[in-house]
PDB file of C-alpha atoms in Angstrom:
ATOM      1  CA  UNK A   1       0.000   0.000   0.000  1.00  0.00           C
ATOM      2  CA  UNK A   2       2.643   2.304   1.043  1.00  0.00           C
ATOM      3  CA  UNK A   3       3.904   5.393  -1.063  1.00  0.00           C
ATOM      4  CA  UNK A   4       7.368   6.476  -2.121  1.00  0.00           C
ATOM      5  CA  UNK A   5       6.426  10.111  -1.610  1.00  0.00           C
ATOM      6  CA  UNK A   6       5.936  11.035   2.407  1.00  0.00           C
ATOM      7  CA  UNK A   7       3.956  14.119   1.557  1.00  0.00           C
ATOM      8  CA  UNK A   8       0.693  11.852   0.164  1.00  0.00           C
ATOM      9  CA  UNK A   9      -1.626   9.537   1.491  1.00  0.00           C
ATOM     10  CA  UNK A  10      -1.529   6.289  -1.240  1.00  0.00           C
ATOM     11  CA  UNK A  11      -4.488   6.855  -3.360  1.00  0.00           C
ATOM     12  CA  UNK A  12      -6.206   3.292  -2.950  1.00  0.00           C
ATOM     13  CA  UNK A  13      -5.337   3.090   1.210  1.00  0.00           C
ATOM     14  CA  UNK A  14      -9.007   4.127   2.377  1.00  0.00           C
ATOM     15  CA  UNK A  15     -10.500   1.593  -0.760  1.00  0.00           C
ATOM     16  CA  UNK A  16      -8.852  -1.205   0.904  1.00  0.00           C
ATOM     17  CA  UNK A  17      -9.785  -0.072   4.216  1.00  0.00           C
ATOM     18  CA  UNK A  18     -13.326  -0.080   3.505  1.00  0.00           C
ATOM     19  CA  UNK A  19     -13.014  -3.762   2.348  1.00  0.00           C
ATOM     20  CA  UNK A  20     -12.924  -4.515   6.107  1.00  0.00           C
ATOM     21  CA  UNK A  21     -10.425  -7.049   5.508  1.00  0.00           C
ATOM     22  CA  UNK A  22      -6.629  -7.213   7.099  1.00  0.00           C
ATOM     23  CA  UNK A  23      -4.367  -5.287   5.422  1.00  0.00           C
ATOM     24  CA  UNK A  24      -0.539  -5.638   4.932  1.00  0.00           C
ATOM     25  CA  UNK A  25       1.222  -2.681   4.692  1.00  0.00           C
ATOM     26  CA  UNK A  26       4.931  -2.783   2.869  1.00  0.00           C
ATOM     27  CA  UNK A  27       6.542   1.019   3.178  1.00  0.00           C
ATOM     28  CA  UNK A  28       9.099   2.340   0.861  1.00  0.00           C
ATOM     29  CA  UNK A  29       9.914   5.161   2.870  1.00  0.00           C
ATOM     30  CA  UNK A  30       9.910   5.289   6.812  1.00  0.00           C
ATOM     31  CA  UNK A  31       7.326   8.474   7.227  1.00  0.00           C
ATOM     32  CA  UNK A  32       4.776   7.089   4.824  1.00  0.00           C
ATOM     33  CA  UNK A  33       1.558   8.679   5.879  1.00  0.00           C
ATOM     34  CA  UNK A  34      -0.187   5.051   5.366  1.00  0.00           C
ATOM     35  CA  UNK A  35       1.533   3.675   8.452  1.00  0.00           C
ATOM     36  CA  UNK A  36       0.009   6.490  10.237  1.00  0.00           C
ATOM     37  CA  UNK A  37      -3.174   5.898   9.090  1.00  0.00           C
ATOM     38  CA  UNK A  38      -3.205   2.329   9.867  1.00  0.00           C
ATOM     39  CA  UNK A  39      -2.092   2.524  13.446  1.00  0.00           C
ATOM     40  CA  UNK A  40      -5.405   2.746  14.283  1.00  0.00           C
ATOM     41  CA  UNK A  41      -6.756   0.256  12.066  1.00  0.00           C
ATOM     42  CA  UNK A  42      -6.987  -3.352  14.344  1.00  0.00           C
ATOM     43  CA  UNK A  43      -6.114  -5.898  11.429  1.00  0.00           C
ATOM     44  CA  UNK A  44      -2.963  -3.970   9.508  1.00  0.00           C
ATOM     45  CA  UNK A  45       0.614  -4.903   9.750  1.00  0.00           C
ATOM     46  CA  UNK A  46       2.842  -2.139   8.386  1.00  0.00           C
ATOM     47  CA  UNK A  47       6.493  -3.387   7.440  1.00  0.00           C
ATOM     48  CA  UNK A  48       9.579  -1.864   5.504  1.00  0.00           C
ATOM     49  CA  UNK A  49       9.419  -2.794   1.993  1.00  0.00           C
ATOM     50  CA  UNK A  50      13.514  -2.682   2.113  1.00  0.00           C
ATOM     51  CA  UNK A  51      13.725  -4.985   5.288  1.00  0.00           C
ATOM     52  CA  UNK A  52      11.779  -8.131   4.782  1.00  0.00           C
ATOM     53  CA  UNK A  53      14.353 -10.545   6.373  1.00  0.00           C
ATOM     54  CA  UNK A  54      13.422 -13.942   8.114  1.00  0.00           C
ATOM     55  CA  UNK A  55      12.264 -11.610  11.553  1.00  0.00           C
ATOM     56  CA  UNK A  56       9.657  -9.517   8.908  1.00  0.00           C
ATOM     57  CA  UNK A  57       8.091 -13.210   7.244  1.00  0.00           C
ATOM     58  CA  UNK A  58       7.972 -13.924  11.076  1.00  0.00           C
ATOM     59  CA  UNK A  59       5.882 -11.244  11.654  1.00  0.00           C
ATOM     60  CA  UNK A  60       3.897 -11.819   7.731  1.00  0.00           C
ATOM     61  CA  UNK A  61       3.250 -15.509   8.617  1.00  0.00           C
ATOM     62  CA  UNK A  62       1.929 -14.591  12.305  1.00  0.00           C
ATOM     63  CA  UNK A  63      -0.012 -11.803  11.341  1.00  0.00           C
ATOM     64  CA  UNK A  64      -2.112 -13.991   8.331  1.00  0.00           C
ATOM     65  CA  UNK A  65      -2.538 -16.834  10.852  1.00  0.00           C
ATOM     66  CA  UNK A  66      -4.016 -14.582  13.524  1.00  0.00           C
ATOM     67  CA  UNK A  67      -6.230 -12.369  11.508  1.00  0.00           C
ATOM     68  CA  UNK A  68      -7.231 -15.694   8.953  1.00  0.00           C
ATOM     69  CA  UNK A  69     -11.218 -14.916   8.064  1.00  0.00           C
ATOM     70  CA  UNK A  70     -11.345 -11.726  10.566  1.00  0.00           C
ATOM     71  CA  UNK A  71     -13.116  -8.751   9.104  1.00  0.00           C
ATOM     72  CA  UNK A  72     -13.209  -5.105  10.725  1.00  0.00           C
ATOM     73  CA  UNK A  73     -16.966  -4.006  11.100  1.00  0.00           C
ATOM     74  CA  UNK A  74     -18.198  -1.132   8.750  1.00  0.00           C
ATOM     75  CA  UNK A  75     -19.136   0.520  11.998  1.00  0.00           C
ATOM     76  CA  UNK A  76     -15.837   0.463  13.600  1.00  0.00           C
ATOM     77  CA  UNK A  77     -14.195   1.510   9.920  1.00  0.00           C
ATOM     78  CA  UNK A  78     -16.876   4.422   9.893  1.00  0.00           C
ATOM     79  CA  UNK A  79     -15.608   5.517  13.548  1.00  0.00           C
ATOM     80  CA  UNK A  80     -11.782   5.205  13.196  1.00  0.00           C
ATOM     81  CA  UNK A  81     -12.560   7.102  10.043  1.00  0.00           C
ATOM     82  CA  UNK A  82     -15.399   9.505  10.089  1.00  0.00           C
ATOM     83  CA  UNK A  83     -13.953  11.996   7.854  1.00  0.00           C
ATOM     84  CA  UNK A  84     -13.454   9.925   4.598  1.00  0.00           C
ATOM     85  CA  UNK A  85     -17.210   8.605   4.956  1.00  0.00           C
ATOM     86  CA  UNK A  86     -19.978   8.831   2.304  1.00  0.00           C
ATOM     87  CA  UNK A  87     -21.796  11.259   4.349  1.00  0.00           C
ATOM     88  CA  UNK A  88     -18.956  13.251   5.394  1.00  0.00           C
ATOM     89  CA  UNK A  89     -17.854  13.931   2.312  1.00  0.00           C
ATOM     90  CA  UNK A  90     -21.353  14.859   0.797  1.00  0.00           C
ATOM     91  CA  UNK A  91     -21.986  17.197   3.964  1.00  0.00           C
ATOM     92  CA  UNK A  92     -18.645  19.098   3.013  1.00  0.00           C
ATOM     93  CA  UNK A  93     -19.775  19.171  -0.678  1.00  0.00           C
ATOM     94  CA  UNK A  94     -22.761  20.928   0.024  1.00  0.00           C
ATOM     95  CA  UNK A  95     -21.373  23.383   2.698  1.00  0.00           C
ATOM     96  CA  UNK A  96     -18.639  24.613  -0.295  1.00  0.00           C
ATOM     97  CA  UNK A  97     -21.510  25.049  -2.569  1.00  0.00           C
ATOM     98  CA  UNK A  98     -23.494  26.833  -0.218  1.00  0.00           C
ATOM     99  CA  UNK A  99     -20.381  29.282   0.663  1.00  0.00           C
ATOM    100  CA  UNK A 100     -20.083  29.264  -3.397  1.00  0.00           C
ATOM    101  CA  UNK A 101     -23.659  30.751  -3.363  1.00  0.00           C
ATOM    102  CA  UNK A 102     -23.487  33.395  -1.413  1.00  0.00           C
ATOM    103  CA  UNK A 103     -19.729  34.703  -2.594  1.00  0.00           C
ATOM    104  CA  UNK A 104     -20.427  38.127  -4.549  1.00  0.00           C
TER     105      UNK A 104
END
């Protein structure tokens, strides 16, 4: 998922949260605003992509065997993330189009 620029959020990150589903997280770059992002999130495992040595499949294998089948419920997703939902983003649609109106 992770980004080789530290000043964007990857584009598909909140796609494949709202799957519900774990999430494995390889960063190229040790500030990538995914890893913040997932901290929260209670089924990701956020690794270097330049450090995957026998501790980091360790960690792969242990992760996929503890999180096998688990999903993260929509309401939970909404909660850790109430900015990027449906509703959040149509409420701050309409209040630029109302401050739109009214500009001289």
């Amino acid at each position: 998922i992770g980004n080789s620029a530290g000043n964007q959020m990857p584009s598909k990150l909140y796609t494949y949260i709202s799957t519900e589903k774990p999430l494995l997280n390889l960063c190229k770059i040790e500030d990538c605003p995914s890893r913040a992002c997932l901290a929260s999130y209670p089924a990701a495992l956020s690794l270097p992509a330049d450090d995957l040595g026998s501790q980091a499949v360790s960690r792969v294998r242990v992760f996929c065997e503890s999180h096998r089948g688990e999903t993260v419920p929509f309401e939970s997703v909404r909660d850790l993330y109430p900015q990027n939902t449906s509703d959040a983003v149509a409420y701050r649609f309409e209040q630029i189009v109302q401050h739109t109106l009214k500009a001289p």
